[in-house]
Short mmCIF file of N, CA and C in Angstrom, two decimals:
data_model
loop_
_atom_site.label_atom_id
_atom_site.label_comp_id
_atom_site.label_asym_id
_atom_site.label_seq_id
_atom_site.Cartn_x
_atom_site.Cartn_y
_atom_site.Cartn_z
N MET P 700 59.14 -13.16 -0.69
CA MET P 700 58.40 -14.39 -0.70
C MET P 700 57.06 -14.16 0.00
N ARG P 701 55.99 -14.58 -0.60
CA ARG P 701 54.65 -14.40 -0.06
C ARG P 701 54.37 -15.45 1.00
N GLN P 702 53.86 -14.99 2.16
CA GLN P 702 53.54 -15.89 3.26
C GLN P 702 52.12 -16.39 3.11
N SER P 703 51.90 -17.66 3.37
CA SER P 703 50.54 -18.19 3.33
C SER P 703 49.84 -17.89 4.65
N ARG P 704 48.52 -17.79 4.57
CA ARG P 704 47.71 -17.53 5.76
C ARG P 704 47.44 -18.84 6.48
N PRO P 705 47.35 -18.82 7.79
CA PRO P 705 47.05 -20.04 8.54
C PRO P 705 45.70 -20.60 8.13
N PRO P 706 45.51 -21.92 8.29
CA PRO P 706 44.25 -22.53 7.86
C PRO P 706 43.03 -22.03 8.60
N ASP P 707 43.17 -21.55 9.85
CA ASP P 707 42.00 -21.07 10.59
C ASP P 707 41.75 -19.59 10.37
N ALA P 708 42.52 -18.97 9.47
CA ALA P 708 42.36 -17.54 9.22
C ALA P 708 41.11 -17.28 8.40
N PRO P 709 40.27 -16.34 8.85
CA PRO P 709 39.11 -16.00 8.04
C PRO P 709 39.55 -15.18 6.84
N PRO P 710 38.73 -15.14 5.78
CA PRO P 710 39.05 -14.21 4.72
C PRO P 710 39.05 -12.80 5.28
N MET P 711 39.84 -11.92 4.72
CA MET P 711 39.91 -10.56 5.23
C MET P 711 38.68 -9.77 4.78
N PRO P 712 37.99 -9.12 5.72
CA PRO P 712 36.85 -8.30 5.32
C PRO P 712 37.33 -7.06 4.59
N THR P 713 36.57 -6.64 3.63
CA THR P 713 36.82 -5.40 2.90
C THR P 713 35.50 -4.65 2.82
N PRO P 714 35.54 -3.35 2.47
CA PRO P 714 34.26 -2.64 2.32
C PRO P 714 33.35 -3.31 1.28
N GLN P 715 33.95 -3.93 0.27
CA GLN P 715 33.16 -4.58 -0.77
C GLN P 715 32.66 -5.95 -0.32
N SER P 716 33.37 -6.61 0.59
CA SER P 716 32.95 -7.95 1.04
C SER P 716 33.20 -8.09 2.54
N PRO P 717 32.37 -7.41 3.35
CA PRO P 717 32.55 -7.49 4.80
C PRO P 717 32.19 -8.89 5.31
N LEU P 718 32.67 -9.18 6.50
CA LEU P 718 32.38 -10.46 7.15
C LEU P 718 31.50 -10.25 8.36
N ARG P 719 30.90 -11.34 8.80
CA ARG P 719 30.22 -11.33 10.08
C ARG P 719 30.78 -12.49 10.89
N ALA P 720 30.73 -12.33 12.21
CA ALA P 720 31.21 -13.37 13.13
C ALA P 720 30.00 -14.06 13.73
N VAL P 721 29.96 -15.38 13.59
CA VAL P 721 28.84 -16.18 14.06
C VAL P 721 29.32 -17.10 15.17
N ASN P 722 28.61 -17.11 16.28
CA ASN P 722 28.91 -18.03 17.37
C ASN P 722 28.24 -19.36 17.04
N GLN P 723 29.02 -20.31 16.55
CA GLN P 723 28.49 -21.61 16.15
C GLN P 723 27.99 -22.41 17.35
N SER P 724 28.59 -22.22 18.50
CA SER P 724 28.21 -22.96 19.70
C SER P 724 26.83 -22.56 20.20
N ARG P 725 26.45 -21.31 20.01
CA ARG P 725 25.18 -20.78 20.54
C ARG P 725 24.17 -20.46 19.44
N ALA P 726 24.59 -20.59 18.16
CA ALA P 726 23.74 -20.25 17.02
C ALA P 726 23.27 -18.79 17.10
N THR P 727 24.22 -17.89 17.41
CA THR P 727 23.92 -16.46 17.48
C THR P 727 24.93 -15.70 16.64
N VAL P 728 24.59 -14.48 16.28
CA VAL P 728 25.52 -13.61 15.55
C VAL P 728 26.24 -12.75 16.58
N LEU P 729 27.55 -12.88 16.63
CA LEU P 729 28.37 -12.09 17.55
C LEU P 729 28.57 -10.68 16.99
N CYS P 730 28.82 -10.59 15.68
CA CYS P 730 29.02 -9.29 15.03
C CYS P 730 28.51 -9.38 13.60
N ALA P 731 27.58 -8.52 13.24
CA ALA P 731 26.96 -8.57 11.91
C ALA P 731 27.86 -8.02 10.81
N ARG P 732 28.78 -7.12 11.17
CA ARG P 732 29.62 -6.49 10.15
C ARG P 732 30.99 -6.14 10.74
N LEU P 733 32.02 -6.85 10.29
CA LEU P 733 33.38 -6.65 10.79
C LEU P 733 34.20 -5.79 9.85
N GLU P 734 34.94 -4.87 10.43
CA GLU P 734 35.92 -4.07 9.71
C GLU P 734 37.30 -4.62 10.07
N TYR P 735 38.18 -4.79 9.09
CA TYR P 735 39.52 -5.29 9.35
C TYR P 735 40.41 -4.14 9.79
N ALA P 736 41.18 -4.36 10.84
CA ALA P 736 42.04 -3.29 11.39
C ALA P 736 43.18 -2.92 10.46
N GLY P 737 43.55 -3.79 9.54
CA GLY P 737 44.62 -3.48 8.60
C GLY P 737 45.98 -3.82 9.16
N GLY P 738 47.00 -3.22 8.60
CA GLY P 738 48.37 -3.48 9.01
C GLY P 738 48.70 -2.85 10.35
N LEU P 739 49.97 -2.75 10.64
CA LEU P 739 50.43 -2.24 11.93
C LEU P 739 49.87 -0.85 12.23
N GLY P 740 49.86 0.03 11.25
CA GLY P 740 49.33 1.37 11.45
C GLY P 740 47.85 1.35 11.81
N GLY P 741 47.09 0.57 11.09
CA GLY P 741 45.66 0.45 11.37
C GLY P 741 45.40 -0.19 12.71
N GLN P 742 46.22 -1.17 13.07
CA GLN P 742 46.02 -1.85 14.34
C GLN P 742 46.36 -0.94 15.51
N SER P 743 47.38 -0.11 15.35
CA SER P 743 47.72 0.78 16.47
C SER P 743 46.67 1.88 16.62
N ARG P 744 46.00 2.24 15.53
CA ARG P 744 44.96 3.26 15.59
C ARG P 744 43.63 2.67 16.03
N GLY P 745 43.26 1.51 15.50
CA GLY P 745 42.04 0.83 15.90
C GLY P 745 40.81 1.72 15.85
N LEU P 746 40.13 1.85 16.96
CA LEU P 746 38.90 2.63 17.04
C LEU P 746 39.12 4.06 17.55
N LEU P 747 40.38 4.47 17.69
CA LEU P 747 40.67 5.82 18.19
C LEU P 747 40.04 6.88 17.29
N GLY P 748 39.55 7.93 17.91
CA GLY P 748 38.96 9.03 17.17
C GLY P 748 37.49 8.86 16.87
N ARG P 749 36.94 7.70 17.18
CA ARG P 749 35.51 7.48 16.95
C ARG P 749 34.72 7.80 18.21
N ASP P 750 33.46 8.12 18.01
CA ASP P 750 32.59 8.44 19.14
C ASP P 750 31.85 7.21 19.64
N GLY P 751 31.91 6.12 18.90
CA GLY P 751 31.22 4.90 19.31
C GLY P 751 31.20 3.89 18.19
N LEU P 752 30.62 2.76 18.47
CA LEU P 752 30.40 1.71 17.48
C LEU P 752 28.90 1.51 17.35
N GLU P 753 28.41 1.45 16.14
CA GLU P 753 27.00 1.17 15.94
C GLU P 753 26.72 -0.28 16.34
N PRO P 754 25.51 -0.58 16.78
CA PRO P 754 25.18 -1.97 17.09
C PRO P 754 25.44 -2.86 15.88
N GLY P 755 26.02 -4.03 16.13
CA GLY P 755 26.30 -4.97 15.05
C GLY P 755 27.61 -4.73 14.33
N MET P 756 28.30 -3.64 14.64
CA MET P 756 29.58 -3.34 14.00
C MET P 756 30.73 -3.78 14.90
N GLY P 757 31.89 -4.02 14.29
CA GLY P 757 33.06 -4.40 15.07
C GLY P 757 34.32 -4.32 14.25
N MET P 758 35.45 -4.58 14.90
CA MET P 758 36.75 -4.53 14.23
C MET P 758 37.51 -5.81 14.55
N LEU P 759 38.14 -6.38 13.52
CA LEU P 759 38.90 -7.61 13.63
C LEU P 759 40.39 -7.31 13.62
N PHE P 760 41.11 -7.84 14.61
CA PHE P 760 42.56 -7.69 14.71
C PHE P 760 43.20 -9.07 14.60
N ASP P 761 44.29 -9.17 13.83
CA ASP P 761 45.09 -10.39 13.75
C ASP P 761 46.38 -10.17 14.52
N LYS P 762 46.83 -11.20 15.21
CA LYS P 762 48.08 -11.13 15.97
C LYS P 762 49.26 -11.11 15.00
N GLY P 763 50.30 -10.41 15.38
CA GLY P 763 51.53 -10.43 14.60
C GLY P 763 52.16 -11.82 14.63
N ARG P 764 52.89 -12.13 13.61
CA ARG P 764 53.45 -13.47 13.45
C ARG P 764 54.34 -13.90 14.60
N PHE P 765 55.13 -13.00 15.13
CA PHE P 765 56.09 -13.37 16.18
C PHE P 765 55.69 -12.84 17.55
N THR P 766 54.45 -12.50 17.73
CA THR P 766 53.97 -11.97 19.00
C THR P 766 53.34 -13.11 19.80
N PRO P 767 53.81 -13.38 21.02
CA PRO P 767 53.29 -14.52 21.78
C PRO P 767 51.94 -14.28 22.46
N PHE P 768 51.49 -13.02 22.50
CA PHE P 768 50.23 -12.72 23.18
C PHE P 768 49.59 -11.51 22.53
N MET P 769 48.34 -11.25 22.92
CA MET P 769 47.63 -10.05 22.47
C MET P 769 47.12 -9.29 23.69
N TRP P 770 47.03 -7.99 23.54
CA TRP P 770 46.38 -7.14 24.52
C TRP P 770 45.96 -5.87 23.80
N MET P 771 45.01 -5.17 24.34
CA MET P 771 44.50 -3.94 23.74
C MET P 771 44.51 -2.85 24.81
N HIS P 772 44.69 -1.62 24.36
CA HIS P 772 44.59 -0.50 25.30
C HIS P 772 43.41 0.36 24.91
N MET P 773 42.92 1.08 25.89
CA MET P 773 41.78 1.97 25.69
C MET P 773 42.17 3.43 25.90
N PHE P 774 43.48 3.72 25.76
CA PHE P 774 43.97 5.09 25.93
C PHE P 774 43.35 5.98 24.85
N PHE P 775 42.86 7.12 25.25
CA PHE P 775 42.27 8.13 24.38
C PHE P 775 40.93 7.68 23.76
N MET P 776 40.40 6.55 24.19
CA MET P 776 39.10 6.10 23.69
C MET P 776 37.99 6.90 24.37
N ARG P 777 36.82 6.93 23.71
CA ARG P 777 35.70 7.72 24.21
C ARG P 777 34.52 6.87 24.68
N PHE P 778 34.64 5.55 24.55
CA PHE P 778 33.50 4.68 24.86
C PHE P 778 34.00 3.29 25.26
N ALA P 779 33.17 2.56 25.96
CA ALA P 779 33.51 1.21 26.40
C ALA P 779 33.23 0.21 25.27
N ILE P 780 33.96 -0.91 25.28
CA ILE P 780 33.77 -1.97 24.29
C ILE P 780 33.92 -3.34 24.95
N ASP P 781 33.47 -4.35 24.25
CA ASP P 781 33.78 -5.74 24.59
C ASP P 781 34.93 -6.16 23.68
N ILE P 782 35.86 -6.96 24.22
CA ILE P 782 36.92 -7.53 23.40
C ILE P 782 36.85 -9.04 23.57
N VAL P 783 36.71 -9.74 22.45
CA VAL P 783 36.65 -11.20 22.43
C VAL P 783 37.93 -11.70 21.79
N PHE P 784 38.74 -12.43 22.56
CA PHE P 784 40.00 -12.98 22.07
C PHE P 784 39.78 -14.41 21.59
N LEU P 785 40.29 -14.71 20.40
CA LEU P 785 40.14 -16.03 19.81
C LEU P 785 41.50 -16.72 19.72
N GLY P 786 41.52 -17.99 20.04
CA GLY P 786 42.73 -18.78 19.93
C GLY P 786 42.68 -19.65 18.68
N ARG P 787 43.47 -20.70 18.71
CA ARG P 787 43.54 -21.65 17.60
C ARG P 787 42.14 -22.17 17.27
N GLY P 788 41.83 -22.27 15.99
CA GLY P 788 40.54 -22.77 15.56
C GLY P 788 39.39 -21.82 15.83
N ASN P 789 39.71 -20.54 16.08
CA ASN P 789 38.70 -19.51 16.35
C ASN P 789 37.83 -19.84 17.56
N THR P 790 38.46 -20.39 18.60
CA THR P 790 37.78 -20.68 19.85
C THR P 790 37.96 -19.50 20.80
N VAL P 791 36.89 -19.09 21.45
CA VAL P 791 36.95 -17.97 22.40
C VAL P 791 37.79 -18.40 23.61
N ILE P 792 38.86 -17.64 23.89
CA ILE P 792 39.71 -17.99 25.03
C ILE P 792 39.65 -16.94 26.15
N ARG P 793 39.16 -15.75 25.86
CA ARG P 793 39.02 -14.72 26.89
C ARG P 793 38.05 -13.67 26.38
N ILE P 794 37.27 -13.12 27.28
CA ILE P 794 36.37 -12.02 26.95
C ILE P 794 36.58 -10.93 27.99
N ASN P 795 36.85 -9.72 27.53
CA ASN P 795 36.87 -8.55 28.40
C ASN P 795 35.59 -7.79 28.11
N ARG P 796 34.70 -7.78 29.07
CA ARG P 796 33.38 -7.15 28.90
C ARG P 796 33.41 -5.70 29.38
N ARG P 797 32.80 -4.85 28.58
CA ARG P 797 32.62 -3.43 28.92
C ARG P 797 33.91 -2.76 29.41
N LEU P 798 34.98 -2.96 28.64
CA LEU P 798 36.27 -2.34 28.96
C LEU P 798 36.16 -0.83 28.74
N ARG P 799 36.41 -0.06 29.77
CA ARG P 799 36.21 1.38 29.75
C ARG P 799 37.43 2.12 29.22
N PRO P 800 37.20 3.38 28.78
CA PRO P 800 38.32 4.21 28.34
C PRO P 800 39.39 4.32 29.42
N TRP P 801 40.63 4.41 28.99
CA TRP P 801 41.82 4.57 29.82
C TRP P 801 42.16 3.32 30.63
N HIS P 802 41.66 2.17 30.21
CA HIS P 802 42.01 0.90 30.83
C HIS P 802 42.73 0.03 29.80
N VAL P 803 43.34 -1.04 30.26
CA VAL P 803 43.96 -2.00 29.35
C VAL P 803 43.28 -3.36 29.51
N SER P 804 43.29 -4.12 28.44
CA SER P 804 42.68 -5.45 28.47
C SER P 804 43.59 -6.43 29.19
N SER P 805 43.10 -7.63 29.31
CA SER P 805 43.93 -8.73 29.80
C SER P 805 45.05 -8.98 28.79
N ILE P 806 46.16 -9.50 29.27
CA ILE P 806 47.21 -10.02 28.38
C ILE P 806 46.83 -11.47 28.12
N VAL P 807 46.63 -11.81 26.85
CA VAL P 807 46.08 -13.12 26.51
C VAL P 807 47.10 -13.91 25.68
N PHE P 808 47.75 -14.88 26.34
CA PHE P 808 48.67 -15.76 25.64
C PHE P 808 47.88 -16.76 24.81
N GLY P 809 48.32 -17.01 23.60
CA GLY P 809 47.64 -17.95 22.72
C GLY P 809 46.57 -17.32 21.86
N ALA P 810 46.30 -16.05 22.05
CA ALA P 810 45.29 -15.37 21.22
C ALA P 810 45.85 -15.17 19.82
N ARG P 811 45.04 -15.40 18.83
CA ARG P 811 45.42 -15.20 17.43
C ARG P 811 44.65 -14.07 16.78
N LYS P 812 43.46 -13.81 17.32
CA LYS P 812 42.62 -12.74 16.80
C LYS P 812 41.90 -12.09 17.97
N ALA P 813 41.46 -10.87 17.75
CA ALA P 813 40.63 -10.17 18.73
C ALA P 813 39.53 -9.43 17.99
N LEU P 814 38.36 -9.46 18.56
CA LEU P 814 37.23 -8.72 18.01
C LEU P 814 36.87 -7.61 18.99
N GLU P 815 36.89 -6.37 18.53
CA GLU P 815 36.44 -5.24 19.33
C GLU P 815 35.00 -4.97 18.93
N LEU P 816 34.10 -5.01 19.92
CA LEU P 816 32.67 -4.95 19.68
C LEU P 816 32.01 -3.93 20.59
N PRO P 817 30.80 -3.49 20.25
CA PRO P 817 30.10 -2.58 21.16
C PRO P 817 29.94 -3.22 22.54
N ALA P 818 30.01 -2.41 23.58
CA ALA P 818 29.85 -2.92 24.94
C ALA P 818 28.52 -3.66 25.05
N GLY P 819 28.57 -4.88 25.58
CA GLY P 819 27.38 -5.69 25.74
C GLY P 819 27.15 -6.70 24.63
N ALA P 820 27.91 -6.62 23.54
CA ALA P 820 27.71 -7.53 22.40
C ALA P 820 27.96 -8.99 22.77
N ALA P 821 28.95 -9.25 23.61
CA ALA P 821 29.23 -10.63 24.00
C ALA P 821 28.06 -11.21 24.81
N ASP P 822 27.51 -10.42 25.71
CA ASP P 822 26.36 -10.88 26.49
C ASP P 822 25.12 -11.05 25.62
N GLU P 823 24.89 -10.12 24.70
CA GLU P 823 23.72 -10.19 23.82
C GLU P 823 23.73 -11.45 22.96
N SER P 824 24.91 -11.91 22.57
CA SER P 824 25.02 -13.12 21.75
C SER P 824 25.26 -14.36 22.60
N SER P 825 25.25 -14.21 23.92
CA SER P 825 25.49 -15.30 24.88
C SER P 825 26.86 -15.96 24.70
N THR P 826 27.83 -15.21 24.19
CA THR P 826 29.16 -15.76 23.93
C THR P 826 29.91 -16.00 25.23
N GLN P 827 30.52 -17.18 25.33
CA GLN P 827 31.27 -17.60 26.51
C GLN P 827 32.62 -18.17 26.08
N VAL P 828 33.56 -18.24 27.02
CA VAL P 828 34.84 -18.88 26.77
C VAL P 828 34.57 -20.32 26.36
N GLY P 829 35.28 -20.78 25.32
CA GLY P 829 35.11 -22.13 24.81
C GLY P 829 34.22 -22.20 23.58
N ASP P 830 33.46 -21.13 23.30
CA ASP P 830 32.59 -21.13 22.13
C ASP P 830 33.41 -21.09 20.84
N GLN P 831 32.84 -21.63 19.79
CA GLN P 831 33.46 -21.68 18.47
C GLN P 831 32.88 -20.56 17.61
N ILE P 832 33.75 -19.73 17.04
CA ILE P 832 33.32 -18.61 16.20
C ILE P 832 33.71 -18.91 14.76
N SER P 833 32.79 -18.63 13.84
CA SER P 833 33.11 -18.77 12.41
C SER P 833 32.91 -17.41 11.75
N PHE P 834 33.54 -17.25 10.61
CA PHE P 834 33.45 -16.01 9.84
C PHE P 834 32.82 -16.35 8.50
N GLU P 835 31.87 -15.51 8.07
CA GLU P 835 31.21 -15.72 6.79
C GLU P 835 30.87 -14.38 6.19
N PRO P 836 30.58 -14.35 4.89
CA PRO P 836 30.23 -13.06 4.27
C PRO P 836 29.00 -12.44 4.94
N ALA P 837 29.06 -11.14 5.14
CA ALA P 837 27.92 -10.41 5.70
C ALA P 837 26.89 -10.20 4.61
N ASN P 838 25.65 -10.13 5.00
CA ASN P 838 24.57 -9.90 4.00
C ASN P 838 24.45 -8.47 3.64
#
């Protein structure tokens, strides 16, 4: 039986139709081009093996259906990132800024999505807890 996606779920980005994340509260672009982490295998791999993220690039993670919280690890990573956790309605509920390799993020109850972004991206877009994020096709 096919499961329906929640109403606040953004369309899934693909190489043919990538998405961008826009901070509606601040009228800024949080991420110009999002890559979808994919299924469990893709999510466990995430950004591992990369030397960095180009400015404006990021990765979108969706929470598992029966998982009550989200968290990310930076084991074996080579660079720092920002992680923006989104709750119901794509509202920012936690931001981990400049999370360094070999550290773990906050455990975030109520998170439904997480955006892994280049270090400093949250500050550059003036993103704060409580901001509303929308997803739209990237140009």
